[in-house]
XYZ file of C-alpha atoms in Angstrom:
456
model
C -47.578 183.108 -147.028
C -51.072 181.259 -147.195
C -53.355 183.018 -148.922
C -50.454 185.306 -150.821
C -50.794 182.232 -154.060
C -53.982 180.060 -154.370
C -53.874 177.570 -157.210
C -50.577 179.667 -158.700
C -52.242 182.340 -159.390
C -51.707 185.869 -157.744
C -54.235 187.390 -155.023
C -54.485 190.651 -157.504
C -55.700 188.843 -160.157
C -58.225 186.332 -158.838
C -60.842 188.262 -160.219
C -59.473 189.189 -163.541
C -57.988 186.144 -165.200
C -56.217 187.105 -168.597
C -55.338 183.458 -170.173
C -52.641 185.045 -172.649
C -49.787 186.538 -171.013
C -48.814 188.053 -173.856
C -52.006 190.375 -174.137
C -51.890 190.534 -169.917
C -48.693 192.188 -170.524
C -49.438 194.781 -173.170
C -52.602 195.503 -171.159
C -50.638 196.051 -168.026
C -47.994 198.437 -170.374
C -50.745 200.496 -172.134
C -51.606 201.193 -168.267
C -48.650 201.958 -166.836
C -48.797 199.290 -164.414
C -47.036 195.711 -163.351
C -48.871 192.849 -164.476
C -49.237 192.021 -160.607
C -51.618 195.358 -160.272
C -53.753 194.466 -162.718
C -57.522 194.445 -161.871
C -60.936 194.393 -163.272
C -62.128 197.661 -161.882
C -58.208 198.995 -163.459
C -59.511 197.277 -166.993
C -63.100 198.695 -166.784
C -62.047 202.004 -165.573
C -58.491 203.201 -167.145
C -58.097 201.277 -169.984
C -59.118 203.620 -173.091
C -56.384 202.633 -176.206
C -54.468 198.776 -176.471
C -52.040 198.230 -178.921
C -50.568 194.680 -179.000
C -49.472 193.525 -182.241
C -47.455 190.303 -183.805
C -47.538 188.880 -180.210
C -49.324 185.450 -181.540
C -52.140 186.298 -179.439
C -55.382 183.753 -180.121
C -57.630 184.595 -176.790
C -59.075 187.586 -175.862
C -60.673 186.884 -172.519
C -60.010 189.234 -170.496
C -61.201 192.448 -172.717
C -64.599 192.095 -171.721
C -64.554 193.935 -168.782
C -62.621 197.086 -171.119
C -66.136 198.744 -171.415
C -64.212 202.233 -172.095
C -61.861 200.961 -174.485
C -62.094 203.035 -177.386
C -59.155 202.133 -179.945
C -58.129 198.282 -179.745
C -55.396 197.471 -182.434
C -54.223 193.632 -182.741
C -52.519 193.287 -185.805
C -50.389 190.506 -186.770
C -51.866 187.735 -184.395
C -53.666 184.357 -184.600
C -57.407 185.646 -183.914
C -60.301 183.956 -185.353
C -62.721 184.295 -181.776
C -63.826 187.906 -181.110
C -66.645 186.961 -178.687
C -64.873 188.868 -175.689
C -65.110 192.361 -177.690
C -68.799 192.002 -178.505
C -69.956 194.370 -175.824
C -67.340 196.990 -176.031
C -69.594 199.479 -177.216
C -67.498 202.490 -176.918
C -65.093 200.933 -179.804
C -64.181 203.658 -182.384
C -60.996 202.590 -183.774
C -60.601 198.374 -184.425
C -57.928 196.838 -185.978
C -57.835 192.866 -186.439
C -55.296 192.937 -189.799
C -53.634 190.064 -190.345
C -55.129 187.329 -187.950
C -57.554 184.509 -189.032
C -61.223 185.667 -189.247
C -62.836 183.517 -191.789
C -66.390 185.444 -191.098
C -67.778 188.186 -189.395
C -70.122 185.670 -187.002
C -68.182 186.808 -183.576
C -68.041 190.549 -184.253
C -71.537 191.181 -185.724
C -73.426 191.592 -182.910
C -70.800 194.221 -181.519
C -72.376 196.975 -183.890
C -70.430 198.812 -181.357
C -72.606 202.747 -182.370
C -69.187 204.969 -181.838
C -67.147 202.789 -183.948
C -65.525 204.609 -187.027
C -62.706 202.799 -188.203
C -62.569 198.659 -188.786
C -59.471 197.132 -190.464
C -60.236 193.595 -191.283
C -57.292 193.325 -193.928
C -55.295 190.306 -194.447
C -57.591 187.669 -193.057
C -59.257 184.989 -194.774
C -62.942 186.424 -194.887
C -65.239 185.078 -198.134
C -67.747 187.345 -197.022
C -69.037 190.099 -195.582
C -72.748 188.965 -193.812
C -73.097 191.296 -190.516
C -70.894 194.131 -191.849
C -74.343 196.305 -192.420
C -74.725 196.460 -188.354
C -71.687 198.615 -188.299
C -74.086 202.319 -189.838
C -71.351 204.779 -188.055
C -68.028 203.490 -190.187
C -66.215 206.178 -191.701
C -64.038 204.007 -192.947
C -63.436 200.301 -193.730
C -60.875 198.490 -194.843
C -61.445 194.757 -196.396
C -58.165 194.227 -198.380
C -56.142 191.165 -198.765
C -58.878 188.475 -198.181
C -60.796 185.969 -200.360
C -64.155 188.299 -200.806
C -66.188 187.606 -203.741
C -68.799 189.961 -202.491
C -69.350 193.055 -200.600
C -72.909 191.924 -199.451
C -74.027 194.836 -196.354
C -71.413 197.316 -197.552
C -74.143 199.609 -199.198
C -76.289 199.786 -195.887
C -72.872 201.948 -194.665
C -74.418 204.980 -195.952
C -72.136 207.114 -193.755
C -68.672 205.439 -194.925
C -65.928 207.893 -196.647
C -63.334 205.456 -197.184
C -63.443 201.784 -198.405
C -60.435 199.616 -199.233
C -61.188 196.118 -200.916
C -58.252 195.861 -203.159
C -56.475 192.233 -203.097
C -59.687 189.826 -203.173
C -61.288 187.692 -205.133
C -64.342 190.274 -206.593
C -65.842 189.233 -210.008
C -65.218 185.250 -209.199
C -69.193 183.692 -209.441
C -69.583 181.116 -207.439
C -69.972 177.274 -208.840
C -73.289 175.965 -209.158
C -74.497 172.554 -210.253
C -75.829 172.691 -213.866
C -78.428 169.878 -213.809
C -79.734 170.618 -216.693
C -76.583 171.340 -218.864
C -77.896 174.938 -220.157
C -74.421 176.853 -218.968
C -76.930 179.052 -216.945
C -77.703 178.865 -213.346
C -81.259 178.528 -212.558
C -83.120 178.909 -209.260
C -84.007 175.540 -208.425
C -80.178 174.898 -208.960
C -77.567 174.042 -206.048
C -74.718 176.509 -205.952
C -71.369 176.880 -203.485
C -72.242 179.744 -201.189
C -68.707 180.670 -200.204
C -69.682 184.028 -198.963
C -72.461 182.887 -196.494
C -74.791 185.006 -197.516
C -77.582 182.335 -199.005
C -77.586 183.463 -202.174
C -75.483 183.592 -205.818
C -73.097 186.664 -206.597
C -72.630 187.719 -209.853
C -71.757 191.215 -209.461
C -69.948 192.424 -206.590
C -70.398 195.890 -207.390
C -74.207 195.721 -206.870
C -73.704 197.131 -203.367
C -71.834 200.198 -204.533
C -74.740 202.344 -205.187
C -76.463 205.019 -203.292
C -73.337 206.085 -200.796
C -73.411 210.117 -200.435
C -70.556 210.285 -198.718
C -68.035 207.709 -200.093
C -65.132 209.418 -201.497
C -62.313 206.823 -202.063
C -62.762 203.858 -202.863
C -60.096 200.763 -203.445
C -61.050 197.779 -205.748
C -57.487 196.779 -207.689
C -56.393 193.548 -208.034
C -59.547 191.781 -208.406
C -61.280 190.134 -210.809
C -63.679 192.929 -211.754
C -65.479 192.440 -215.025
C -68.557 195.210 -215.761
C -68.583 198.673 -214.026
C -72.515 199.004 -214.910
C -73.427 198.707 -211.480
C -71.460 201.356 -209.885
C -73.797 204.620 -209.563
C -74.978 207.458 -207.432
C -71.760 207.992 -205.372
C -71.743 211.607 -205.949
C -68.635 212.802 -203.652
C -66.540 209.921 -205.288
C -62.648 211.573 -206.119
C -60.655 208.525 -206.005
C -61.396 205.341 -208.082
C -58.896 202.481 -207.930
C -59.332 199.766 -210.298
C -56.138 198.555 -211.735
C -55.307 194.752 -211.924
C -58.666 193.887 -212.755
C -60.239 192.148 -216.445
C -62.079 195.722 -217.149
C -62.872 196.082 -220.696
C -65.503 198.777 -221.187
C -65.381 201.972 -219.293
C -68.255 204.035 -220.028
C -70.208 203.672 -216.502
C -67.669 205.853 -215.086
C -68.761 208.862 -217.344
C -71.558 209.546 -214.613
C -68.586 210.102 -211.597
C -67.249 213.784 -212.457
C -66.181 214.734 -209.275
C -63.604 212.051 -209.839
C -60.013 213.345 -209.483
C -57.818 210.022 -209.142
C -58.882 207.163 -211.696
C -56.491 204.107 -212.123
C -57.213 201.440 -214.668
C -54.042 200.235 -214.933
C -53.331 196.338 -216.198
C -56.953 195.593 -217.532
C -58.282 195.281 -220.886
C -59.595 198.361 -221.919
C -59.140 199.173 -225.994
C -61.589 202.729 -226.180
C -61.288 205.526 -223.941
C -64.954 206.321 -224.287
C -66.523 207.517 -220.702
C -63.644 209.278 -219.507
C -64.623 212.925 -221.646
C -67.114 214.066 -218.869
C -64.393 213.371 -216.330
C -63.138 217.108 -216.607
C -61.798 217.335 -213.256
C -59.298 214.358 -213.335
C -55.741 215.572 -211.905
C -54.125 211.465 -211.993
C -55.066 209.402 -214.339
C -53.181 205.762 -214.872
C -54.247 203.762 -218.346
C -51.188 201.330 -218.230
C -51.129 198.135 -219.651
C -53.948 198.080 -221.725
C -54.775 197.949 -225.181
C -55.311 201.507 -225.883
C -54.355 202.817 -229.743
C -56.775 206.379 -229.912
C -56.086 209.280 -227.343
C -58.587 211.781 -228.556
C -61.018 211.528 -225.612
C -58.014 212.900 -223.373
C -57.529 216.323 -225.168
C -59.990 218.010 -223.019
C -59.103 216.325 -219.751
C -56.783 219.866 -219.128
C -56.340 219.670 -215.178
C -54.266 216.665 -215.704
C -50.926 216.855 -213.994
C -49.759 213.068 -214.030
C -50.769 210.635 -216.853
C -49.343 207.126 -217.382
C -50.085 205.567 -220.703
C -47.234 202.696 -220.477
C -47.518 199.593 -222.333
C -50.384 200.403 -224.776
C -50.605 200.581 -229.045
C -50.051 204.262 -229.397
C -48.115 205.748 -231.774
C -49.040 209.289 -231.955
C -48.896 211.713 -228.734
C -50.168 214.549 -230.460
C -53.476 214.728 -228.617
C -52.102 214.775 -225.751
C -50.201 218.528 -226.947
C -52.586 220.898 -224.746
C -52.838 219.166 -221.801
C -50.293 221.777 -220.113
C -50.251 221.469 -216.292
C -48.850 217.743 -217.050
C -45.516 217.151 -215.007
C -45.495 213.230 -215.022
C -45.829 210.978 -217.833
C -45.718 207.763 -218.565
C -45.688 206.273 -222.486
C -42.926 203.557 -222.121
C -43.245 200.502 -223.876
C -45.686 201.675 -226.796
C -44.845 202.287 -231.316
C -44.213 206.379 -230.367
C -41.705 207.832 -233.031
C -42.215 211.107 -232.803
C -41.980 212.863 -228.866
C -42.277 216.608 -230.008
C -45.936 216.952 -229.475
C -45.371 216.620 -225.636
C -41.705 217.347 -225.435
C -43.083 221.348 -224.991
C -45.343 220.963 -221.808
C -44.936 223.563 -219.658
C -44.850 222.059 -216.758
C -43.357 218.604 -217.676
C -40.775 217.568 -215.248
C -40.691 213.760 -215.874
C -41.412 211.714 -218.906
C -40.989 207.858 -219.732
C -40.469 207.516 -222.911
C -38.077 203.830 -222.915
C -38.604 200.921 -225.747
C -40.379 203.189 -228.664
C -38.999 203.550 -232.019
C -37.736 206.955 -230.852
C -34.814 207.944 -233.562
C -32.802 209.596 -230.642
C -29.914 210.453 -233.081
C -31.893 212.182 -235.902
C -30.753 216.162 -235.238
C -34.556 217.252 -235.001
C -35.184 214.973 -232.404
C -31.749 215.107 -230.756
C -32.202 218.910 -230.336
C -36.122 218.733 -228.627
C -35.206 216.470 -226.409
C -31.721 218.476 -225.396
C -34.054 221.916 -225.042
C -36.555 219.841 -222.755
C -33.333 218.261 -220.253
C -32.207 222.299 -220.247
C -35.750 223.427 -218.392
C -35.347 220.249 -216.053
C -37.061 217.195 -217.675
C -36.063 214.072 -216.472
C -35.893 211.860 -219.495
C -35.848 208.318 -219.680
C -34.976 207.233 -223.323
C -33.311 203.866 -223.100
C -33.971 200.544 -225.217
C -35.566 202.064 -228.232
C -36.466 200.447 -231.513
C -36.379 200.582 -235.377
C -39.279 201.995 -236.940
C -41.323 198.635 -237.825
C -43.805 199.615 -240.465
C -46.436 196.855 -240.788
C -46.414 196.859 -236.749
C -47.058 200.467 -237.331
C -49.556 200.002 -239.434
C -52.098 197.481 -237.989
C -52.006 199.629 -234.759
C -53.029 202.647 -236.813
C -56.025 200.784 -238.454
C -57.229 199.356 -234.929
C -58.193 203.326 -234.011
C -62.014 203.750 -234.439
C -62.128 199.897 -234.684
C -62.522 199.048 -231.117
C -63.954 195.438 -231.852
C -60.976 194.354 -233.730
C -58.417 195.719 -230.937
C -60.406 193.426 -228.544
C -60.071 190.352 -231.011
C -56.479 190.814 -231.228
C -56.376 191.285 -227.439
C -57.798 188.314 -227.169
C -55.627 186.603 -229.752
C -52.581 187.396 -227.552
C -53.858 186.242 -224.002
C -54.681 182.917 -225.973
C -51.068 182.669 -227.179
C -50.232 183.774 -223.246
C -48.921 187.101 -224.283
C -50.915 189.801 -221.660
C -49.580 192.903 -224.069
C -49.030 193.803 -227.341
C -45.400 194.881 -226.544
C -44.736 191.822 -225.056
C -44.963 190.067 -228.235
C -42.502 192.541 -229.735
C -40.211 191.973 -227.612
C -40.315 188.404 -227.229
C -36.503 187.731 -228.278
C -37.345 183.771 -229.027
C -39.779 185.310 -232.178
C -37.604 186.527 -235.544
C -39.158 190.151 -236.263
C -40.276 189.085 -239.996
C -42.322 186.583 -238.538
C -43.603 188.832 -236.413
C -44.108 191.698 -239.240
C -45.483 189.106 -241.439
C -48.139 188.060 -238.762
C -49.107 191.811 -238.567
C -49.756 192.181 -242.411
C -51.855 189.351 -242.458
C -54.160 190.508 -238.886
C -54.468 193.886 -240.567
C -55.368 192.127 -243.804
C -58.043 189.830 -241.927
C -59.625 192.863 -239.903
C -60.399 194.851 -243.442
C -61.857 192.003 -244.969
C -63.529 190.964 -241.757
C -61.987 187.196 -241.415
C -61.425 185.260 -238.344
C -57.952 185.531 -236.690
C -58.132 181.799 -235.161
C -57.689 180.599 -239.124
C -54.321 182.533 -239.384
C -50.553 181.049 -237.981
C -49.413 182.947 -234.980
C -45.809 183.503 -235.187
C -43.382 181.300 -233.692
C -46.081 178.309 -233.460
């Protein structure tokens, strides 16, 4: 029995000491081994894929000697160390989603040449300082952290995919304003969160000069200004919902764009989108949009949601026929017919508008379009509210008073138009009242701020 346990550990693993049995097990099942045959020539040698997730793992040791490892997923863990991976050179598929990275410090200097796919979602990364070492990603995914830059993410010139939805992008970083001009200055002190030694502004700025980036996830941010955004010419899918977007011309320059979402932003003219002829899905929801003429020509559309905006006439929308989903819930619509007749609708939202479902005209279009197979959703509409009706109406071609009244309603903490409507605590000739009077102060070109708002 001497020499069979030394110390309590076993005689086939003096040499290869794995400190979390947790990750000495999976290694030892991705194998096809007992734990009790596990070796570092086995490791170096045989050990090619490892897949060992929400197993609480913190230590790694033991992975160094995995020179041929080529896919390593660890998702759902408690990592924050990745000094034993450094050297794994081979590396073309990482994931690390969902442990506790707070920087890129113990993975930089892997810059592992083969590696193709890195998933650093849900961690707690500010920043992004090494991620340029990585020049063979395909795709990267960043989601679900605290990033208020993308510093390095432009020197990827080969990535396809990039996913950095659910940060903090747009947030500028605190300085010290010494000499109380509201403006940072160079000789100023600032917090640099991200770690990269200097002040962001923009996070965009990196997002220029990519050939081959063709999707490309920035929702739920805080995304201000698209201006920086250029030269991505194989771009097709543009996420940027959830964000505090306002003007969208910069993305007239992407036309190979087919998927655009700018859902839940702020955006009161369509103005960029014409050039974007090759569009297929387009989502405008939640916003403040009153004027759909820019979308007559977008004709490869097939799915088009337009809830919870200011529109009350759908008739531009009448020859954009391969359609077969849309959305124009929550908005002052009265009349359906224009889009009622799309060939290929098959599902339409139509829900709290001031639809008269029970009028015989109406009754009868929308019977015809549930024959050919529409699914209709209809419920919760509305009387026909005429000064509402009216003060949307005048905001078309007036995009600077749609973005005062926008603002008027955040202020009052309403994020929508509609949700004023509907706000049951607020009697609707106070409401009405408040609507004859904005539409009074925008022709006559008075402040808002000096009118009541209703229920106040």
């Amino acid at each position: 029995m001497v020499g069979l346990l030394c110390g309590g550990v076993s005689i086939f693993a003096q040499d290869f000491v794995i400190p979390e049995p947790a990750l000495q097990n999976a290694i030892a099942r991705s194998l096809g081994v007992s734990e009790r045959s596990l070796s570092k020539s086995l490791v170096e040698k045989k050990l090619l894929r490892l897949q060992a997730n929400d197993l609480a793992i913190r230590d790694l040791t033991g992975l160094e000697h995995a020179t041929n490892l080529e896919s390593l997923v660890l998702r759902d863990n408690l990592i924050d160390d990745l000094s034993p991976i450094q050297n794994l050179s081979k590396l073309k598929n990482l994931d690390l989603s969902g442990n506790r990275l707070t920087s890129l410090r113990t993975l930089a200097p892997l810059a592992a040449p083969s590696l193709r796919i890195l998933n650093l979602s849900r961690n707690r990364l500010l920043g992004l300082s090494g991620i340029d070492g990585f020049r063979a990603l395909a795709q990267l995914d960043v989601s679900s952290n605290a990033l208020i830059d993308l510093e390095g993410v432009g020197k990827l010139r080969g990535l396809v995919n990039l996913y950095a939805q659910g940060n903090q992008l747009g947030r500028v970083e605190k300085f010290a304003d010494r000499n109380r001009n509201k403006e940072f200055d160079v000789d100023e002190t600032f917090t640099d969160e991200s770690g990269n030694g200097k002040r962001d502004t923009d996070p965009l700025i990196e997002l220029k000069g990519m050939p081959k980036l063709a999707s490309l996830h920035l929702y739920d941010n805080r995304i201000v200004m698209l201006d920086q955004l250029s030269d991505l010419p194989s771009l097709h899918t543009l996420l940027l919902s959830g964000n505090m977007i306002e003007e969208i011309l910069p993305l007239s320059r992407f036309e190979s764009l087919k998927i655009l979402a700018l859902g839940n932003n702020r955006i009161h003219t369509l103005k960029g989108l014409h050039d974007l002829k090759n569009l297929e899905r387009l989502n405008l929801s939640e916003n403040q949009i009153c004027d759909l003429r820019v979308l007559r020509d977008l004709n490869k559309l097939n799915a088009l949601d337009l809830n919870t905006n200011l529109i009350t006439d759908v008739s531009d929308l009448a020859g954009l026929s391969k359609i077969h989903t849309l959305g124009l819930s929550r908005n002052l619509i009265r009349d359906p017919s224009p889009v009622l007749s799309l060939p290929n609708l098959r599902r339409i939202i139509l829900s709290f508008n001031q639809i008269p479902a029970d009028r015989v005209r109406v009754k009868d279009q929308l019977a015809q379009a549930q024959v050919r197979g529409v699914y209709l959703n209809l419920r919760s509409q509305s009387g026909y509210r005429p000064k509402v009706n009216s003060l949307v109406r005048s905001l078309i071609g007036h995009p600077q008073s749609n973005v005062m009244l926008g603002n008027l309603l955040r202020q009052q903490g309403y994020a929508c138009f509609i949700d004023l409507l509907l706000d049951n605590n607020i009697k609707e000739e106070d409401i009405d009242a408040a609507c004859q009077a904005w539409e009074a102060a925008f022709k006559f070109d008075r402040s808002l701020s000096d009118l009541p708002f209703p229920g106040k």
